[in-house]
CSV table of C-alpha atoms (C1' of nucleotides) and ligand atoms in Angstrom, one decimal:
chain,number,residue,atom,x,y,z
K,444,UNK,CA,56.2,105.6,122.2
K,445,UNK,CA,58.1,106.4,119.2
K,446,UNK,CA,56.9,106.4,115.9
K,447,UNK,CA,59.3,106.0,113.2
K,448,UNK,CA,60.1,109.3,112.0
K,449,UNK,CA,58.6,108.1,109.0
K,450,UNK,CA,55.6,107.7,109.8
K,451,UNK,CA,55.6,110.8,111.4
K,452,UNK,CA,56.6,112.4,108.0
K,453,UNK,CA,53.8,110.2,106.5
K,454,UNK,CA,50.8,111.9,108.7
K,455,UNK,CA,52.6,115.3,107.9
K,456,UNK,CA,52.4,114.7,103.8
K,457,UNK,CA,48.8,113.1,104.3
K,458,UNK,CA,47.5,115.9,106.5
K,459,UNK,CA,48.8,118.2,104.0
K,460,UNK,CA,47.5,116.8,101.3
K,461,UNK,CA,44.2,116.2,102.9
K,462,UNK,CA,43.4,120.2,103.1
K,463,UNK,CA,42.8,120.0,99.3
K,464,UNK,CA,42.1,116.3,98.9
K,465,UNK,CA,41.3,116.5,95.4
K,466,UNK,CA,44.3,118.3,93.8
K,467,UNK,CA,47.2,116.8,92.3
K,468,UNK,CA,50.2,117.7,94.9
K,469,UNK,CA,53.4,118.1,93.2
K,470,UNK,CA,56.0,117.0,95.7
K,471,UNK,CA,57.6,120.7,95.8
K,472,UNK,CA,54.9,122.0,97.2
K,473,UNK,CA,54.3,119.3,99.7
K,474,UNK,CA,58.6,119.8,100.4
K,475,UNK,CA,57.8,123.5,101.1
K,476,UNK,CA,55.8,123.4,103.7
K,477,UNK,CA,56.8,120.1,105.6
K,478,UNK,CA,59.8,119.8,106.9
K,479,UNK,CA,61.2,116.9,105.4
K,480,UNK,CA,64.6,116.3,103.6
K,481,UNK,CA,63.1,116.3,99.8
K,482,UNK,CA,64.7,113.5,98.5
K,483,UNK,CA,63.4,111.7,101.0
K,484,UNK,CA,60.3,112.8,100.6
K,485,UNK,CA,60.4,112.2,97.2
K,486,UNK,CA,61.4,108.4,97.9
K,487,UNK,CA,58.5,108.2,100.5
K,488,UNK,CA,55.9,109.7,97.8
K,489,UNK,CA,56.5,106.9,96.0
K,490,UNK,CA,56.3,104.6,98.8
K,491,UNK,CA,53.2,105.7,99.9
K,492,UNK,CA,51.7,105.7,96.4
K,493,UNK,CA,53.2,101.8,96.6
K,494,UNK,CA,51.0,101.5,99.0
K,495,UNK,CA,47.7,102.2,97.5
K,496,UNK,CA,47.2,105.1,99.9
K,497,UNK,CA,48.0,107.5,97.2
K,498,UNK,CA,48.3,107.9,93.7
K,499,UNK,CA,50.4,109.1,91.7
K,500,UNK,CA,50.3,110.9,88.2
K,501,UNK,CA,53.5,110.7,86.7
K,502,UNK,CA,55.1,113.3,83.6
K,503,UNK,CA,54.7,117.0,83.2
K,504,UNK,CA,51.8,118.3,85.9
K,505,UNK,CA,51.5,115.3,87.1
K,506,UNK,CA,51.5,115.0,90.7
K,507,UNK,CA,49.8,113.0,93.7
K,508,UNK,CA,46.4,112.9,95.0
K,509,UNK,CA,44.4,111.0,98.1
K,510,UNK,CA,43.2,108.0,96.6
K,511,UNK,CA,39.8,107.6,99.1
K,512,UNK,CA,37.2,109.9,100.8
K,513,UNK,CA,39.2,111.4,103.4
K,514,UNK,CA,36.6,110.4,105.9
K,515,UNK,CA,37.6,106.6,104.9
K,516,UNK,CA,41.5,107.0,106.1
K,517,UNK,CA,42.2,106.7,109.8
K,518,UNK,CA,45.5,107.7,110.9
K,519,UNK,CA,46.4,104.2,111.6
K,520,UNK,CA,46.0,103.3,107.9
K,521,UNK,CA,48.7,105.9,107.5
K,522,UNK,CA,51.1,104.4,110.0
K,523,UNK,CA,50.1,101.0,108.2
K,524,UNK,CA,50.9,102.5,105.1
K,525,UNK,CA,54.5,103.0,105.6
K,526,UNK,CA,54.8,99.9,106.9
K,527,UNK,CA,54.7,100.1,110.9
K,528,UNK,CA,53.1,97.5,111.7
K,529,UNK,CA,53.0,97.0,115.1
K,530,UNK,CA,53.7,100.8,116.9
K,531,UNK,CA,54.0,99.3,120.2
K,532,UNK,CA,55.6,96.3,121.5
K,533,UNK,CA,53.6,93.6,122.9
K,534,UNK,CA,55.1,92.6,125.7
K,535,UNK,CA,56.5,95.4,128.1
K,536,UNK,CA,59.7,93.7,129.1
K,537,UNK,CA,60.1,92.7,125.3
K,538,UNK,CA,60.0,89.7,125.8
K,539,UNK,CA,59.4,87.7,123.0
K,540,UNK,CA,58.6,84.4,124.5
K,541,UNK,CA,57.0,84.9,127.9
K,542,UNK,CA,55.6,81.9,129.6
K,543,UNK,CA,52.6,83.1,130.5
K,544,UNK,CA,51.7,81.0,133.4
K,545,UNK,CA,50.1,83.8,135.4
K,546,UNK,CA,50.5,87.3,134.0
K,547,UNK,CA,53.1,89.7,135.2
K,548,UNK,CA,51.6,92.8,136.9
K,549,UNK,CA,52.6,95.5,134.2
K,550,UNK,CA,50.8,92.8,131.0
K,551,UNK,CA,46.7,94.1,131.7
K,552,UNK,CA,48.1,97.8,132.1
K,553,UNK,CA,50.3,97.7,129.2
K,554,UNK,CA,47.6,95.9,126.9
K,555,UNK,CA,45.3,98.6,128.1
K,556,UNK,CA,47.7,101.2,126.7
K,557,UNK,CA,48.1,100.1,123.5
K,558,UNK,CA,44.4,99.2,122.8
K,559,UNK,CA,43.3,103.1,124.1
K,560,UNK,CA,46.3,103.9,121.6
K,561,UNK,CA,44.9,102.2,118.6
K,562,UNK,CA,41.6,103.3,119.5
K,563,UNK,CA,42.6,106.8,119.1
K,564,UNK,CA,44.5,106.4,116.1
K,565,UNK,CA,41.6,104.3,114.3
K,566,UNK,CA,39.3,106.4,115.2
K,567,UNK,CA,41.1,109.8,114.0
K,568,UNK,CA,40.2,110.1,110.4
K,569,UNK,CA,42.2,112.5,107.9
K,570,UNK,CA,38.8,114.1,108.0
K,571,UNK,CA,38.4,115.1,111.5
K,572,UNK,CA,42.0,116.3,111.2
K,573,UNK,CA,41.2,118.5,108.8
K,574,UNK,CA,38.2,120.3,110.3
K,575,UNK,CA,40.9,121.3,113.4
K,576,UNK,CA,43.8,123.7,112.5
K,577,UNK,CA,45.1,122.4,109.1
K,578,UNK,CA,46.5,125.8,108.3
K,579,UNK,CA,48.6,125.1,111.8
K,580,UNK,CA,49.8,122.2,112.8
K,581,UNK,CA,50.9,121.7,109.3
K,582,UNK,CA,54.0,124.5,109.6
K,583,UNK,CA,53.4,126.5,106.2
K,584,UNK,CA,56.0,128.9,108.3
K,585,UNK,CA,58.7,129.5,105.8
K,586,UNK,CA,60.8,126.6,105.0
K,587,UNK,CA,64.2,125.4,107.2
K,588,UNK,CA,65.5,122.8,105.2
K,589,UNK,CA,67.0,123.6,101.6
K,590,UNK,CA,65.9,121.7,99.2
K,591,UNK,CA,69.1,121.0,96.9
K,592,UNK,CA,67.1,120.4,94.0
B,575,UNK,CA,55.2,103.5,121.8
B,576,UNK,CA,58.6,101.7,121.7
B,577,UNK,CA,60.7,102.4,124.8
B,578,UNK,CA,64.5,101.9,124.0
B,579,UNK,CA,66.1,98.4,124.0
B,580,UNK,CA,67.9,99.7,127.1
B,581,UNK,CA,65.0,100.4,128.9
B,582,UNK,CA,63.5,97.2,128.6
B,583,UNK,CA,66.6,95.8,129.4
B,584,UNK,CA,66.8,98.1,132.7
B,585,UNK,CA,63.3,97.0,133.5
B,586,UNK,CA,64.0,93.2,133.2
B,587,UNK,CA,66.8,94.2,135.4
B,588,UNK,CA,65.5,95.7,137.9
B,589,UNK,CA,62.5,93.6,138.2
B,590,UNK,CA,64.7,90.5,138.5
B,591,UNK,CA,66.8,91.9,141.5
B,592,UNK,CA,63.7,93.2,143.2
B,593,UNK,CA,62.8,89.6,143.6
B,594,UNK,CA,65.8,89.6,146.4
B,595,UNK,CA,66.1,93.1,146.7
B,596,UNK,CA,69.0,93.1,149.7
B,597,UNK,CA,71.1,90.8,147.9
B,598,UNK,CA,74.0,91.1,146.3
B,599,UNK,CA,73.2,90.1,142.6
B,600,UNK,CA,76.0,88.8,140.5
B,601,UNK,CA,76.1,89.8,136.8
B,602,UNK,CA,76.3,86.3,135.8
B,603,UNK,CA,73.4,85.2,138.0
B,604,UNK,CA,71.0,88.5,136.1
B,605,UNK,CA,72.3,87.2,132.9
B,606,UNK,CA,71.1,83.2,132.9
B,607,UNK,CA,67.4,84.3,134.0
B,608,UNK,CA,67.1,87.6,131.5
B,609,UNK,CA,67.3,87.2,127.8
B,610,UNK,CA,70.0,90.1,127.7
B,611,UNK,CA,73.5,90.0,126.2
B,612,UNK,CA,75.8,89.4,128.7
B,613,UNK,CA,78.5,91.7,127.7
B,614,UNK,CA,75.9,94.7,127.1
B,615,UNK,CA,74.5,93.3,129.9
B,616,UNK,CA,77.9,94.1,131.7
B,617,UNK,CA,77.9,97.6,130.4
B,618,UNK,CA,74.5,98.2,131.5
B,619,UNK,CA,74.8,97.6,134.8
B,620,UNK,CA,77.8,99.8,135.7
B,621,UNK,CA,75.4,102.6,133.8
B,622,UNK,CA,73.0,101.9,136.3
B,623,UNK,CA,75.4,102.4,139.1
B,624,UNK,CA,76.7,105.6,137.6
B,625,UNK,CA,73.3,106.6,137.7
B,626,UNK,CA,72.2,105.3,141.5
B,627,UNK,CA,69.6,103.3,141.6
B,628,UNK,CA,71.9,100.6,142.4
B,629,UNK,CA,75.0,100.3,143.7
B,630,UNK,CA,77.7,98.3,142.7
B,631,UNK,CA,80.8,96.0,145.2
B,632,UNK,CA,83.8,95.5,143.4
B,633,UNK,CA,85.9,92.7,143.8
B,634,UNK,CA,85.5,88.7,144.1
B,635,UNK,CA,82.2,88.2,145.9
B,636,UNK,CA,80.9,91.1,144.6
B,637,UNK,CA,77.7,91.9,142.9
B,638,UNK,CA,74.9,94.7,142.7
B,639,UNK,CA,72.2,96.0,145.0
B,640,UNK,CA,69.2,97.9,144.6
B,641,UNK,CA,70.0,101.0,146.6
B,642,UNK,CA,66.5,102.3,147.8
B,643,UNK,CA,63.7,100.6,148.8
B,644,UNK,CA,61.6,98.8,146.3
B,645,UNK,CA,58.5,100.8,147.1
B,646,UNK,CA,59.9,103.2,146.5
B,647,UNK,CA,61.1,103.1,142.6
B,648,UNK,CA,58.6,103.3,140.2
B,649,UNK,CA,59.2,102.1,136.7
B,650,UNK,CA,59.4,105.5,135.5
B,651,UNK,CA,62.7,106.3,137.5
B,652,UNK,CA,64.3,103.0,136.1
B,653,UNK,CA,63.5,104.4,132.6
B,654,UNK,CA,65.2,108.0,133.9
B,655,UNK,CA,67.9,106.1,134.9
B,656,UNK,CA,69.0,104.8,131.6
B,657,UNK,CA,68.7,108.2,130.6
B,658,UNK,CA,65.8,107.9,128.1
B,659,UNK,CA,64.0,111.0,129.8
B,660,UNK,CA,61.2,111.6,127.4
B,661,UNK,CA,59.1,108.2,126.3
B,662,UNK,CA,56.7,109.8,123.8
B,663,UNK,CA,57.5,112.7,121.6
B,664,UNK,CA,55.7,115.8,122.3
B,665,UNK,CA,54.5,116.6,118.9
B,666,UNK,CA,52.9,113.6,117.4
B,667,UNK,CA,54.2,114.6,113.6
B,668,UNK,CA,57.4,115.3,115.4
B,669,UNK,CA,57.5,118.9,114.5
B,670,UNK,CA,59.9,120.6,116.9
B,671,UNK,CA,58.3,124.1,116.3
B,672,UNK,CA,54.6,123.9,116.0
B,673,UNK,CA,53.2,127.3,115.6
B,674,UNK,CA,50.3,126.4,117.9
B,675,UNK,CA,48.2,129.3,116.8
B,676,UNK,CA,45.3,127.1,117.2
B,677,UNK,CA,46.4,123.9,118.2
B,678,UNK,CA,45.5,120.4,115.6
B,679,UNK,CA,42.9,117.7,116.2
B,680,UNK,CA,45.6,115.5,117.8
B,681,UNK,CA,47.3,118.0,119.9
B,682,UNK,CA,45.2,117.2,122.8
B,683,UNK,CA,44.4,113.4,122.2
B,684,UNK,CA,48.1,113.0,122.1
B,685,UNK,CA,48.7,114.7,125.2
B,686,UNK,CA,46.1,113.2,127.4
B,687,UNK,CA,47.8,109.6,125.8
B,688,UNK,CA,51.1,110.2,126.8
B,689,UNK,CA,50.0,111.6,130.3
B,690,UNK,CA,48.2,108.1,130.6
B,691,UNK,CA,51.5,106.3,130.2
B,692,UNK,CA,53.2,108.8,132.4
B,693,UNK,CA,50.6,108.5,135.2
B,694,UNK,CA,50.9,104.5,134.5
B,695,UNK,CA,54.9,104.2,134.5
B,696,UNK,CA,55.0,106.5,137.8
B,697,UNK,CA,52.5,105.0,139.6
B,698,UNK,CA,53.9,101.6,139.2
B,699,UNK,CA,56.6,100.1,141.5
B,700,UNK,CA,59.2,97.0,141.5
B,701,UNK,CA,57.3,96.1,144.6
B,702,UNK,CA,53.9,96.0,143.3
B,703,UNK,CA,55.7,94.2,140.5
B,704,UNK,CA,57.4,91.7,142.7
B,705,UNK,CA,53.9,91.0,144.2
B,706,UNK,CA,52.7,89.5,141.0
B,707,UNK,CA,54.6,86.9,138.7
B,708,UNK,CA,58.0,87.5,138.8
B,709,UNK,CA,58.6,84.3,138.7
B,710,UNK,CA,57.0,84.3,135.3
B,711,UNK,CA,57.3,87.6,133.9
B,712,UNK,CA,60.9,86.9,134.6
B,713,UNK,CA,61.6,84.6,131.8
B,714,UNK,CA,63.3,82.0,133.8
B,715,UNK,CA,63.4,79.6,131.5
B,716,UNK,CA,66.8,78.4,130.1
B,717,UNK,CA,69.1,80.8,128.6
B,718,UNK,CA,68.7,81.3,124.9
B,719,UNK,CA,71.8,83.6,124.2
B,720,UNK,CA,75.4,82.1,125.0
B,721,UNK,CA,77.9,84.0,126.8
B,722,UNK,CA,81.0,83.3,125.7
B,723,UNK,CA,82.9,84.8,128.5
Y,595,DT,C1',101.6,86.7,148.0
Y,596,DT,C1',99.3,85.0,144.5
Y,597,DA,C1',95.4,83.4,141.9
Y,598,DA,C1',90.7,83.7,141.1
Y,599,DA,C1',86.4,86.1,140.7
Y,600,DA,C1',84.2,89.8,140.4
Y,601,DT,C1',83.3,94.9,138.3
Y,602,DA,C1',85.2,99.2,135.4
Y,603,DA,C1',87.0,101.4,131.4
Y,604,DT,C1',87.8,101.8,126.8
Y,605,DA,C1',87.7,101.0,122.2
Y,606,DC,C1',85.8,98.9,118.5
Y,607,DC,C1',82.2,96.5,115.4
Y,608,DT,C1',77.4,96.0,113.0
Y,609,DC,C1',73.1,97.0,111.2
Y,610,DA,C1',69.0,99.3,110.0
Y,611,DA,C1',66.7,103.8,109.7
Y,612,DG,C1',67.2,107.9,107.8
Y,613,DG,C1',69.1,110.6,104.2
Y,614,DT,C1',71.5,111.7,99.4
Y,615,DA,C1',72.9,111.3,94.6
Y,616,DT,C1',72.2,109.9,89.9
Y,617,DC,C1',70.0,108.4,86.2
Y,618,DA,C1',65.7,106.7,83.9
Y,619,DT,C1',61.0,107.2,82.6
Y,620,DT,C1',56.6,109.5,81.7
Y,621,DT,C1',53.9,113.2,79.9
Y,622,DA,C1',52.4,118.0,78.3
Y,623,DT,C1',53.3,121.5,75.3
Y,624,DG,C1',55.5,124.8,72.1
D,853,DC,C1',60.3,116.4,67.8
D,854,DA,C1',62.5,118.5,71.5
D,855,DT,C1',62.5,120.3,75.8
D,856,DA,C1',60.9,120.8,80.4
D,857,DA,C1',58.6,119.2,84.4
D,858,DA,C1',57.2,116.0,86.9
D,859,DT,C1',57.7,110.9,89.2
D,860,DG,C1',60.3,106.1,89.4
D,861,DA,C1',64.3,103.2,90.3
D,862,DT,C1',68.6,102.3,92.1
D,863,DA,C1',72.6,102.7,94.6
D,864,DC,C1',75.1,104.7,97.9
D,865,DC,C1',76.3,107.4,102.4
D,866,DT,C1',75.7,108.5,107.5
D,867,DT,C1',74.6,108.1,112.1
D,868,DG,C1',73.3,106.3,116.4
D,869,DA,C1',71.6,102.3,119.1
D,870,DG,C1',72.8,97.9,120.2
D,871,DG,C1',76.4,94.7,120.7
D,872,DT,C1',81.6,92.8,121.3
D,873,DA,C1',86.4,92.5,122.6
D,874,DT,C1',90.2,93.6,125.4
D,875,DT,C1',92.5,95.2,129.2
D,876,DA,C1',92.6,97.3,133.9
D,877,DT,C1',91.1,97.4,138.6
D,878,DT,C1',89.3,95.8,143.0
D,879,DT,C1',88.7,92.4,146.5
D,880,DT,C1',88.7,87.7,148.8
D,881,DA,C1',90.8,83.8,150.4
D,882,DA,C1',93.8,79.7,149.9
P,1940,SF4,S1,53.1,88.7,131.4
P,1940,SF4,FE1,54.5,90.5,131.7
P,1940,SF4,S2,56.5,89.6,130.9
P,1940,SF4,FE2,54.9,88.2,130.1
P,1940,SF4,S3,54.3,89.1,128.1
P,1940,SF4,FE3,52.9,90.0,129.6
P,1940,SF4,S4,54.0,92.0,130.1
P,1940,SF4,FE4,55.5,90.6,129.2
P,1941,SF4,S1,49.2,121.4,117.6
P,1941,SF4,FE1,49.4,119.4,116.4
P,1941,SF4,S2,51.2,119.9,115.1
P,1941,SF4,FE2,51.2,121.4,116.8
P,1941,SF4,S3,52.5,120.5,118.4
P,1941,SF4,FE3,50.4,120.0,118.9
P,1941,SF4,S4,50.2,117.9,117.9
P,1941,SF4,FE4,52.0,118.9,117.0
DNA sequence: TTAAAATAATACCTCAAGGTATCATTTATG
DNA sequence: CATAAATGATACCTTGAGGTATTATTTTAA
């Protein structure tokens, strides 16, 4: 499995924000202690906020903030938000047009994959992430990208 | 989860000679019953003979082979052989450098998900594939790309 | 011995995801 | 009101995976 890297940098930024879900994150504090290119985060910010998942405050202090009860957002809505749909493929082969007449050998164990995969990922709520390590996996080590304004 | 293009293309490969695994497979034959350019196609296969797991006769009359038994390659290997070693990042935010002081809420879902695919993939052979719906899983339908040459 | 049928090697093209740069807009505050 | 500090919009650049095109090589068989 590959996520897009931006979703990855999505669960980063929403974990983050999630370990003081009701301050208004300015994105230069979100940009120093992910590590994600700023501009880019900056473009994703807004994306997000696009979304609904956010919101955003805009002008001097202004900032973003979770827009639900952390215990609402699953880390599927995340992915979602970015728009990944679909985070695995349904057919194995890739096929887009398989015929179907009897299943191939790999279609029940692959479906059986992705289901436990969503499972996991609807049932993992920004919440629960946030009662287990915050202050770690989220790398608040110093920062490795330069920001460049 | 999205394995490469390649890899599903390897797969579809693989799985279609293993329905005659001692002959000699032309390109051209592999190309009307996949849905696979023909000229990657092409490519592809002399990267799988670089890489063993099938060898390759030059020459008029010649073709491809699967080089082991079928038994004995497991899905996992024909993914290897493309050279896509690692399916699922080991992070799930993709950082390269997690602390781990305390390891996150996902550290250990993630892993026991990606050992489930692992366990899946390598457990998994072209001959327990062969033994159900090749005939289907192999799309063998009429070709939807054209050739040209 | 020559032509045809196959694979091999090499170089190039394309496109979308990821990333950057610039300017515009909004808002607080002195 | 003017400035600074924040986000928004827009356009562009870069890179690698996927895909094409061309030429070279190997081998069979008429
Ligand atoms: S039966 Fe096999 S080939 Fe067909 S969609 Fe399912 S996994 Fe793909
Ligand atoms: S603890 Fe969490 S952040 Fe760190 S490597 Fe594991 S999954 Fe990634």
């Amino acid at each position: 499995m590959n996520l897009s890297k931006t979703s990855e940098y999505a669960l980063r930024i929403m974990s983050y924000m999630a370990m003081d879900d009701k301050k208004l994150h300015r994105a230069n504090d979100i940009f120093e202690s992910l590590q994600i290119p700023f501009r880019y985060l900056r473009k994703q910010m807004t994306n997000l906020t696009k979304s609904g998942i956010i919101i955003s405050v805009q002008g001097k202090n202004g900032g973003y903030r979770i827009s639900r009860s952390i215990g609402e957002i699953s880390l599927l809505d995340i992915i979602h938000a970015t728009g990944d749909q679909q985070i695995m493929t349904n057919c194995f082969f890739g096929f887009e047009n398989c015929a179907l007449n009897r299943q191939c050998a790999m279609h029940d164990k692959w479906d059986e994959i992705r289901q436990n995969i969503n499972q996991v990922l609807a049932s993992t709520s920004l919440a629960e992430l946030n009662e287990n390590g915050p202050d770690n996996f989220i790398s608040n080590n110093s920062i490795q990208i330069t920001k460049n304004s």
